[in-house]
């Protein structure tokens, strides 16, 4: 304990200096956040038996402080709106496969609604935990951009805390909360929307149905237009999951959501209960569907996200673009020219004297060639910017 007390001031000054340099927050605001981060580091180092037994308490304290600082600054740089979207996306990916009610085959959209409901409550729980652990008043709410970044970083860490379970197991806190939330969901109730809109309910109606209809009616009256604030990355993720849902590739969705968390292969195997060979097979199947998704139905969305759309020559340098034309057949070159004119596939098919299906297949092959050229270091991918 004495060793950590000696380094408290050094950690505080380190955090304060970095916050003042990396943010536009006031000195008082930086001081308050630095104080809270320092208190958290001291508490963790004091309570951790592993850190206390390591003999390197000061090193651990400094490492933890820098980690907390980088998480906070990461959300600060994103800003209020993008930071919220990033936190929401990260936590949604963690709980996606746990949020559906037992014995129910929920659609992708149905899961999204449940995830929204669950996370709203979890954010409040995290705020209360933040107040409690930082010894703040019950009325405290983040107001500045730096305070909001501090709270969002804390919320992510809070959700991912490992909770000990019987049998020498452990699980992330947010997953345990999500499982409890799912188990508490009532059985789905069918509601007549016309009846809800008119507000007509007979006395013989089941009380549960009457309550459901009244709730739907209130939502229909009070509903406001949603703001289209989804990032392009979120759009790609949602479309890919919907694409896999349509093809009943639910195990690929589970694998994808875990990959979004950057989990190592051994953790993915443990969570999904797979052997290394089974996980490798699943990975190859997911890769197959990912390529089909990227080069067929949703190629425009994916290539726009990768900044490799037609307006950017499919992400190719001038030399790579010429190489693509050299490798293309005469009909493929004509197809590429017509695609650049943004003509519909039916019109392109007429111009080329083939079917729409043949146009799609040829375009798939062209995108594959462009992908190979773009990722081939020998094809000119490392040329100077003025190429």
Short mmCIF file of C-alpha atoms in Angstrom, two decimals:
data_model
loop_
_atom_site.label_atom_id
_atom_site.label_comp_id
_atom_site.label_asym_id
_atom_site.label_seq_id
_atom_site.Cartn_x
_atom_site.Cartn_y
_atom_site.Cartn_z
CA UNK A 1 0.00 0.00 0.00
CA UNK A 2 2.87 2.37 0.81
CA UNK A 3 4.38 1.98 -2.66
CA UNK A 4 1.17 2.98 -4.43
CA UNK A 5 0.69 5.96 -2.11
CA UNK A 6 4.12 7.24 -3.09
CA UNK A 7 3.20 7.20 -6.79
CA UNK A 8 -0.27 8.78 -6.49
CA UNK A 9 1.00 12.30 -7.08
CA UNK A 10 3.12 11.22 -10.03
CA UNK A 11 0.13 9.45 -11.64
CA UNK A 12 -2.12 12.46 -11.00
CA UNK A 13 0.36 14.84 -12.62
CA UNK A 14 0.81 12.49 -15.58
CA UNK A 15 -2.94 12.31 -16.20
CA UNK A 16 -3.47 16.02 -15.65
CA UNK A 17 -0.69 16.97 -18.04
CA UNK A 18 -1.98 14.65 -20.79
CA UNK A 19 -5.60 15.83 -20.39
CA UNK A 20 -4.59 19.51 -20.56
CA UNK A 21 -2.51 18.87 -23.67
CA UNK A 22 -4.95 16.60 -25.54
CA UNK A 23 -8.28 18.35 -24.77
CA UNK A 24 -9.83 21.80 -24.82
CA UNK A 25 -11.39 21.31 -21.39
CA UNK A 26 -10.87 23.83 -18.61
CA UNK A 27 -8.07 23.23 -16.12
CA UNK A 28 -10.61 22.62 -13.36
CA UNK A 29 -12.41 20.03 -15.48
CA UNK A 30 -9.11 18.29 -16.30
CA UNK A 31 -8.18 18.31 -12.61
CA UNK A 32 -11.48 16.70 -11.57
CA UNK A 33 -11.29 13.95 -14.20
CA UNK A 34 -7.61 13.30 -13.40
CA UNK A 35 -8.49 13.00 -9.70
CA UNK A 36 -11.23 10.43 -10.41
CA UNK A 37 -9.05 8.36 -12.73
CA UNK A 38 -6.25 8.39 -10.14
CA UNK A 39 -8.65 7.26 -7.39
CA UNK A 40 -9.82 4.37 -9.59
CA UNK A 41 -6.24 3.26 -10.29
CA UNK A 42 -5.35 3.40 -6.59
CA UNK A 43 -8.46 1.40 -5.66
CA UNK A 44 -7.75 -1.32 -8.22
CA UNK A 45 -4.09 -1.64 -7.24
CA UNK A 46 -4.97 -1.75 -3.54
CA UNK A 47 -7.71 -4.38 -3.92
CA UNK A 48 -6.01 -6.65 -6.47
CA UNK A 49 -4.17 -9.51 -4.77
CA UNK A 50 -2.37 -10.28 -8.03
CA UNK A 51 -1.00 -6.74 -8.32
CA UNK A 52 -0.07 -6.63 -4.63
CA UNK A 53 1.83 -9.92 -4.95
CA UNK A 54 3.62 -8.90 -8.16
CA UNK A 55 6.13 -6.62 -6.46
CA UNK A 56 5.63 -4.13 -9.30
CA UNK A 57 2.74 -2.08 -7.95
CA UNK A 58 4.01 1.24 -9.29
CA UNK A 59 4.46 -0.20 -12.80
CA UNK A 60 0.95 -1.63 -12.73
CA UNK A 61 -0.46 1.69 -11.50
CA UNK A 62 1.22 3.65 -14.29
CA UNK A 63 0.09 1.15 -16.94
CA UNK A 64 -3.51 1.21 -15.68
CA UNK A 65 -3.51 5.00 -15.58
CA UNK A 66 -2.31 5.26 -19.18
CA UNK A 67 -4.91 2.69 -20.29
CA UNK A 68 -7.75 4.59 -18.59
CA UNK A 69 -6.45 7.84 -20.09
CA UNK A 70 -6.35 6.45 -23.65
CA UNK A 71 -9.90 5.08 -23.37
CA UNK A 72 -11.15 8.46 -22.19
CA UNK A 73 -9.30 10.39 -24.91
CA UNK A 74 -10.54 7.97 -27.56
CA UNK A 75 -14.16 8.83 -26.74
CA UNK A 76 -13.27 12.52 -26.37
CA UNK A 77 -11.87 12.63 -29.92
CA UNK A 78 -15.04 11.00 -31.27
CA UNK A 79 -17.19 13.67 -29.68
CA UNK A 80 -20.63 13.40 -28.13
CA UNK A 81 -22.68 11.94 -31.02
CA UNK A 82 -20.06 9.64 -32.57
CA UNK A 83 -18.89 8.56 -29.13
CA UNK A 84 -22.41 7.46 -28.16
CA UNK A 85 -22.76 5.59 -31.46
CA UNK A 86 -19.41 3.82 -30.93
CA UNK A 87 -20.27 2.81 -27.34
CA UNK A 88 -23.71 1.60 -28.42
CA UNK A 89 -22.20 -0.40 -31.29
CA UNK A 90 -19.52 -1.99 -29.08
CA UNK A 91 -21.94 -3.07 -26.36
CA UNK A 92 -24.58 -4.23 -28.88
CA UNK A 93 -22.02 -6.54 -30.49
CA UNK A 94 -21.21 -8.09 -27.10
CA UNK A 95 -24.81 -8.88 -26.14
CA UNK A 96 -26.36 -9.62 -29.55
CA UNK A 97 -26.48 -13.41 -29.21
CA UNK A 98 -27.65 -13.28 -25.57
CA UNK A 99 -30.53 -10.81 -25.83
CA UNK A 100 -33.17 -12.97 -27.53
CA UNK A 101 -35.82 -14.51 -25.23
CA UNK A 102 -35.46 -18.28 -24.55
CA UNK A 103 -37.24 -20.65 -26.98
CA UNK A 104 -37.93 -17.77 -29.37
CA UNK A 105 -36.57 -17.30 -32.90
CA UNK A 106 -36.37 -13.51 -32.95
CA UNK A 107 -35.73 -11.66 -36.18
CA UNK A 108 -32.81 -9.28 -36.52
CA UNK A 109 -35.08 -6.22 -36.21
CA UNK A 110 -36.80 -7.69 -33.14
CA UNK A 111 -33.42 -8.17 -31.47
CA UNK A 112 -32.49 -4.55 -32.22
CA UNK A 113 -35.59 -3.33 -30.39
CA UNK A 114 -34.77 -5.50 -27.36
CA UNK A 115 -31.14 -4.35 -27.41
CA UNK A 116 -32.25 -0.71 -27.43
CA UNK A 117 -34.55 -1.32 -24.45
CA UNK A 118 -31.90 -3.21 -22.52
CA UNK A 119 -29.08 -0.72 -23.09
CA UNK A 120 -31.15 2.27 -21.99
CA UNK A 121 -31.50 0.64 -18.59
CA UNK A 122 -27.87 -0.49 -18.54
CA UNK A 123 -26.61 3.06 -19.20
CA UNK A 124 -28.50 4.21 -16.12
CA UNK A 125 -27.04 1.35 -14.06
CA UNK A 126 -23.54 2.30 -15.26
CA UNK A 127 -24.12 5.96 -14.35
CA UNK A 128 -25.18 4.97 -10.82
CA UNK A 129 -22.10 2.73 -10.52
CA UNK A 130 -19.92 5.60 -11.74
CA UNK A 131 -21.42 7.96 -9.14
CA UNK A 132 -20.94 5.38 -6.41
CA UNK A 133 -17.36 4.40 -7.25
CA UNK A 134 -16.28 8.00 -7.85
CA UNK A 135 -18.04 9.19 -4.67
CA UNK A 136 -20.19 11.66 -6.60
CA UNK A 137 -23.62 12.93 -5.63
CA UNK A 138 -26.84 11.21 -6.69
CA UNK A 139 -27.64 14.16 -8.98
CA UNK A 140 -24.33 14.14 -10.88
CA UNK A 141 -24.58 13.91 -14.68
CA UNK A 142 -21.77 14.39 -17.24
CA UNK A 143 -22.03 17.86 -18.77
CA UNK A 144 -18.79 18.66 -20.59
CA UNK A 145 -17.39 16.67 -23.52
CA UNK A 146 -14.55 15.42 -21.31
CA UNK A 147 -16.93 14.29 -18.56
CA UNK A 148 -19.10 12.49 -21.11
CA UNK A 149 -16.02 10.75 -22.55
CA UNK A 150 -15.00 9.71 -19.03
CA UNK A 151 -18.47 8.26 -18.39
CA UNK A 152 -18.60 6.40 -21.73
CA UNK A 153 -15.16 4.88 -21.17
CA UNK A 154 -16.25 3.81 -17.67
CA UNK A 155 -19.49 2.32 -19.05
CA UNK A 156 -17.58 0.16 -21.53
CA UNK A 157 -15.21 -1.08 -18.81
CA UNK A 158 -18.12 -1.62 -16.40
CA UNK A 159 -19.99 -3.74 -18.92
CA UNK A 160 -16.94 -5.89 -19.67
CA UNK A 161 -16.04 -6.58 -16.04
CA UNK A 162 -15.56 -10.28 -15.35
CA UNK A 163 -17.90 -11.66 -12.69
CA UNK A 164 -16.87 -14.94 -10.93
CA UNK A 165 -19.33 -17.81 -11.36
CA UNK A 166 -19.56 -21.28 -9.76
CA UNK A 167 -17.21 -23.90 -11.18
CA UNK A 168 -14.22 -21.55 -11.56
CA UNK A 169 -15.96 -19.78 -14.45
CA UNK A 170 -16.52 -16.10 -15.09
CA UNK A 171 -18.59 -13.96 -17.43
CA UNK A 172 -18.82 -10.31 -18.47
CA UNK A 173 -21.27 -8.34 -16.36
CA UNK A 174 -23.24 -6.96 -19.33
CA UNK A 175 -23.82 -10.48 -20.67
CA UNK A 176 -25.21 -11.61 -17.31
CA UNK A 177 -27.49 -8.56 -17.26
CA UNK A 178 -28.60 -9.25 -20.85
CA UNK A 179 -29.41 -12.88 -20.07
CA UNK A 180 -31.52 -11.85 -17.08
CA UNK A 181 -33.27 -9.19 -19.16
CA UNK A 182 -34.12 -11.73 -21.88
CA UNK A 183 -35.51 -14.25 -19.39
CA UNK A 184 -37.81 -11.57 -17.96
CA UNK A 185 -39.36 -10.67 -21.33
CA UNK A 186 -43.10 -11.49 -21.53
CA UNK A 187 -44.55 -13.72 -24.23
CA UNK A 188 -45.16 -11.79 -27.44
CA UNK A 189 -48.65 -10.34 -27.78
CA UNK A 190 -50.32 -9.80 -31.15
CA UNK A 191 -51.83 -6.33 -31.46
CA UNK A 192 -54.27 -5.10 -34.11
CA UNK A 193 -52.66 -1.81 -35.25
CA UNK A 194 -55.92 -0.46 -36.68
CA UNK A 195 -57.62 -1.13 -33.37
CA UNK A 196 -54.74 0.54 -31.54
CA UNK A 197 -54.87 3.57 -33.84
CA UNK A 198 -58.63 3.96 -33.33
CA UNK A 199 -58.31 3.37 -29.61
CA UNK A 200 -61.27 0.96 -29.60
CA UNK A 201 -61.14 -1.78 -26.97
CA UNK A 202 -64.06 -3.88 -25.85
CA UNK A 203 -64.67 -4.76 -22.24
CA UNK A 204 -64.22 -8.44 -23.07
CA UNK A 205 -60.61 -7.91 -24.14
CA UNK A 206 -57.89 -9.70 -22.18
CA UNK A 207 -56.33 -7.18 -19.71
CA UNK A 208 -52.85 -7.95 -21.09
CA UNK A 209 -54.01 -7.26 -24.65
CA UNK A 210 -55.71 -4.05 -23.56
CA UNK A 211 -52.49 -2.86 -21.89
CA UNK A 212 -50.47 -3.77 -24.96
CA UNK A 213 -52.85 -1.93 -27.30
CA UNK A 214 -52.80 1.14 -25.07
CA UNK A 215 -48.99 1.10 -25.01
CA UNK A 216 -48.79 0.78 -28.80
CA UNK A 217 -51.29 3.63 -29.21
CA UNK A 218 -49.23 5.90 -26.94
CA UNK A 219 -46.13 5.13 -28.97
CA UNK A 220 -47.93 5.78 -32.26
CA UNK A 221 -49.12 9.17 -31.03
CA UNK A 222 -45.85 10.24 -29.43
CA UNK A 223 -43.42 8.77 -31.96
CA UNK A 224 -41.04 11.28 -33.54
CA UNK A 225 -39.09 10.84 -36.77
CA UNK A 226 -35.82 9.03 -36.12
CA UNK A 227 -32.60 10.82 -36.92
CA UNK A 228 -30.49 9.08 -39.56
CA UNK A 229 -27.28 9.16 -37.54
CA UNK A 230 -26.02 5.65 -38.24
CA UNK A 231 -22.49 5.65 -39.48
CA UNK A 232 -21.64 3.91 -42.74
CA UNK A 233 -19.83 1.21 -40.76
CA UNK A 234 -22.97 0.46 -38.74
CA UNK A 235 -24.99 0.28 -41.96
CA UNK A 236 -22.59 -2.31 -43.39
CA UNK A 237 -22.72 -4.36 -40.17
CA UNK A 238 -26.53 -4.28 -40.07
CA UNK A 239 -26.89 -5.17 -43.74
CA UNK A 240 -24.42 -8.04 -43.43
CA UNK A 241 -26.24 -9.47 -40.41
CA UNK A 242 -29.58 -9.13 -42.22
CA UNK A 243 -28.02 -10.84 -45.26
CA UNK A 244 -26.88 -13.76 -43.07
CA UNK A 245 -30.28 -13.89 -41.35
CA UNK A 246 -31.98 -14.31 -44.74
CA UNK A 247 -29.74 -17.30 -45.44
CA UNK A 248 -30.26 -18.75 -41.94
CA UNK A 249 -26.53 -18.52 -41.19
CA UNK A 250 -27.06 -17.89 -37.47
CA UNK A 251 -23.73 -19.43 -36.44
CA UNK A 252 -21.99 -17.07 -38.87
CA UNK A 253 -23.77 -14.14 -37.17
CA UNK A 254 -22.52 -15.33 -33.76
CA UNK A 255 -18.99 -15.64 -35.16
CA UNK A 256 -19.22 -12.18 -36.77
CA UNK A 257 -20.42 -10.44 -33.59
CA UNK A 258 -17.52 -11.97 -31.65
CA UNK A 259 -15.06 -10.94 -34.37
CA UNK A 260 -16.36 -7.36 -34.04
CA UNK A 261 -15.01 -7.45 -30.48
CA UNK A 262 -11.52 -8.41 -31.74
CA UNK A 263 -11.57 -11.56 -29.61
CA UNK A 264 -8.75 -14.07 -30.21
CA UNK A 265 -9.56 -17.42 -31.82
CA UNK A 266 -9.29 -19.39 -28.55
CA UNK A 267 -11.88 -17.17 -26.82
CA UNK A 268 -14.27 -17.45 -29.77
CA UNK A 269 -13.92 -21.24 -29.62
CA UNK A 270 -14.63 -21.25 -25.89
CA UNK A 271 -17.72 -19.00 -26.18
CA UNK A 272 -19.21 -20.89 -29.14
CA UNK A 273 -18.17 -24.32 -27.81
CA UNK A 274 -16.17 -25.21 -30.92
CA UNK A 275 -12.98 -27.14 -31.56
CA UNK A 276 -10.22 -25.32 -33.50
CA UNK A 277 -11.15 -27.32 -36.59
CA UNK A 278 -14.85 -26.46 -36.28
CA UNK A 279 -14.01 -22.79 -35.76
CA UNK A 280 -11.78 -22.83 -38.84
CA UNK A 281 -14.58 -24.37 -40.90
CA UNK A 282 -17.03 -21.74 -39.62
CA UNK A 283 -14.52 -19.01 -40.43
CA UNK A 284 -14.21 -20.25 -44.02
CA UNK A 285 -17.99 -20.40 -44.41
CA UNK A 286 -18.33 -16.86 -43.05
CA UNK A 287 -15.60 -15.68 -45.43
CA UNK A 288 -17.50 -17.22 -48.36
CA UNK A 289 -20.69 -15.35 -47.43
CA UNK A 290 -18.74 -12.14 -46.75
CA UNK A 291 -17.29 -12.22 -50.28
CA UNK A 292 -20.73 -12.89 -51.79
CA UNK A 293 -22.14 -10.01 -49.78
CA UNK A 294 -19.30 -7.64 -50.73
CA UNK A 295 -19.27 -8.38 -54.46
CA UNK A 296 -22.95 -8.89 -55.22
CA UNK A 297 -26.08 -7.35 -53.67
CA UNK A 298 -24.39 -4.81 -51.43
CA UNK A 299 -21.21 -4.06 -53.34
CA UNK A 300 -21.98 -0.30 -53.57
CA UNK A 301 -22.46 0.06 -49.80
CA UNK A 302 -19.35 -1.97 -48.95
CA UNK A 303 -17.13 -0.24 -51.51
CA UNK A 304 -18.36 3.20 -50.40
CA UNK A 305 -17.43 2.29 -46.82
CA UNK A 306 -13.98 1.15 -48.00
CA UNK A 307 -13.64 4.34 -50.07
CA UNK A 308 -13.27 2.08 -53.09
CA UNK A 309 -16.42 2.91 -55.07
CA UNK A 310 -16.57 3.63 -58.80
CA UNK A 311 -16.05 7.35 -58.25
CA UNK A 312 -12.66 6.45 -56.76
CA UNK A 313 -11.81 3.89 -59.48
CA UNK A 314 -12.66 1.05 -57.06
CA UNK A 315 -9.88 2.23 -54.74
CA UNK A 316 -7.15 1.60 -57.36
CA UNK A 317 -4.21 3.87 -58.20
CA UNK A 318 -3.85 5.07 -61.80
CA UNK A 319 -1.44 2.24 -62.59
CA UNK A 320 -3.70 -0.36 -60.94
CA UNK A 321 -6.73 1.03 -62.81
CA UNK A 322 -4.89 0.61 -66.13
CA UNK A 323 -3.91 -2.91 -65.11
CA UNK A 324 -7.56 -3.77 -64.44
CA UNK A 325 -8.47 -2.62 -67.96
CA UNK A 326 -5.62 -4.66 -69.42
CA UNK A 327 -6.82 -7.83 -67.68
CA UNK A 328 -10.50 -7.26 -68.50
CA UNK A 329 -12.10 -8.82 -71.54
CA UNK A 330 -13.73 -6.59 -74.15
CA UNK A 331 -17.20 -7.18 -72.69
CA UNK A 332 -15.92 -6.56 -69.12
CA UNK A 333 -14.34 -3.27 -70.20
CA UNK A 334 -17.64 -2.20 -71.76
CA UNK A 335 -19.47 -3.29 -68.58
CA UNK A 336 -17.13 -1.17 -66.47
CA UNK A 337 -17.74 1.83 -68.74
CA UNK A 338 -21.52 1.42 -68.50
CA UNK A 339 -21.39 0.98 -64.71
CA UNK A 340 -19.51 4.28 -64.45
CA UNK A 341 -22.44 5.92 -66.23
CA UNK A 342 -24.67 4.61 -63.40
CA UNK A 343 -27.02 2.87 -65.80
CA UNK A 344 -29.49 0.29 -64.42
CA UNK A 345 -28.57 -3.36 -64.89
CA UNK A 346 -31.52 -3.95 -67.22
CA UNK A 347 -30.21 -1.24 -69.58
CA UNK A 348 -26.65 -2.59 -69.36
CA UNK A 349 -27.93 -6.08 -70.22
CA UNK A 350 -29.64 -4.72 -73.34
CA UNK A 351 -26.49 -2.86 -74.40
CA UNK A 352 -24.33 -5.97 -73.96
CA UNK A 353 -26.88 -8.34 -75.43
CA UNK A 354 -27.11 -10.62 -72.37
CA UNK A 355 -29.29 -11.26 -69.32
CA UNK A 356 -29.27 -9.30 -66.07
CA UNK A 357 -27.98 -12.43 -64.30
CA UNK A 358 -25.00 -12.56 -66.69
CA UNK A 359 -24.30 -8.88 -66.04
CA UNK A 360 -24.22 -9.54 -62.29
CA UNK A 361 -21.86 -12.50 -62.70
CA UNK A 362 -19.46 -10.51 -64.91
CA UNK A 363 -19.52 -7.61 -62.46
CA UNK A 364 -18.78 -10.01 -59.60
CA UNK A 365 -15.68 -11.21 -61.49
CA UNK A 366 -14.56 -7.64 -62.18
CA UNK A 367 -14.84 -6.68 -58.51
CA UNK A 368 -12.82 -9.79 -57.58
CA UNK A 369 -10.07 -8.79 -60.03
CA UNK A 370 -10.04 -5.24 -58.66
CA UNK A 371 -9.84 -6.61 -55.11
CA UNK A 372 -6.86 -8.82 -56.03
CA UNK A 373 -5.06 -5.96 -57.78
CA UNK A 374 -5.72 -3.57 -54.89
CA UNK A 375 -4.24 -6.02 -52.38
CA UNK A 376 -1.28 -7.03 -54.56
CA UNK A 377 1.77 -5.05 -53.45
CA UNK A 378 3.46 -5.70 -56.79
CA UNK A 379 0.68 -4.06 -58.79
CA UNK A 380 1.49 -0.53 -57.80
CA UNK A 381 -0.33 -0.19 -54.52
CA UNK A 382 2.58 1.61 -52.88
CA UNK A 383 3.03 4.33 -55.48
CA UNK A 384 3.29 7.97 -54.55
CA UNK A 385 0.20 10.08 -54.02
CA UNK A 386 0.59 11.94 -57.31
CA UNK A 387 0.27 8.73 -59.36
#
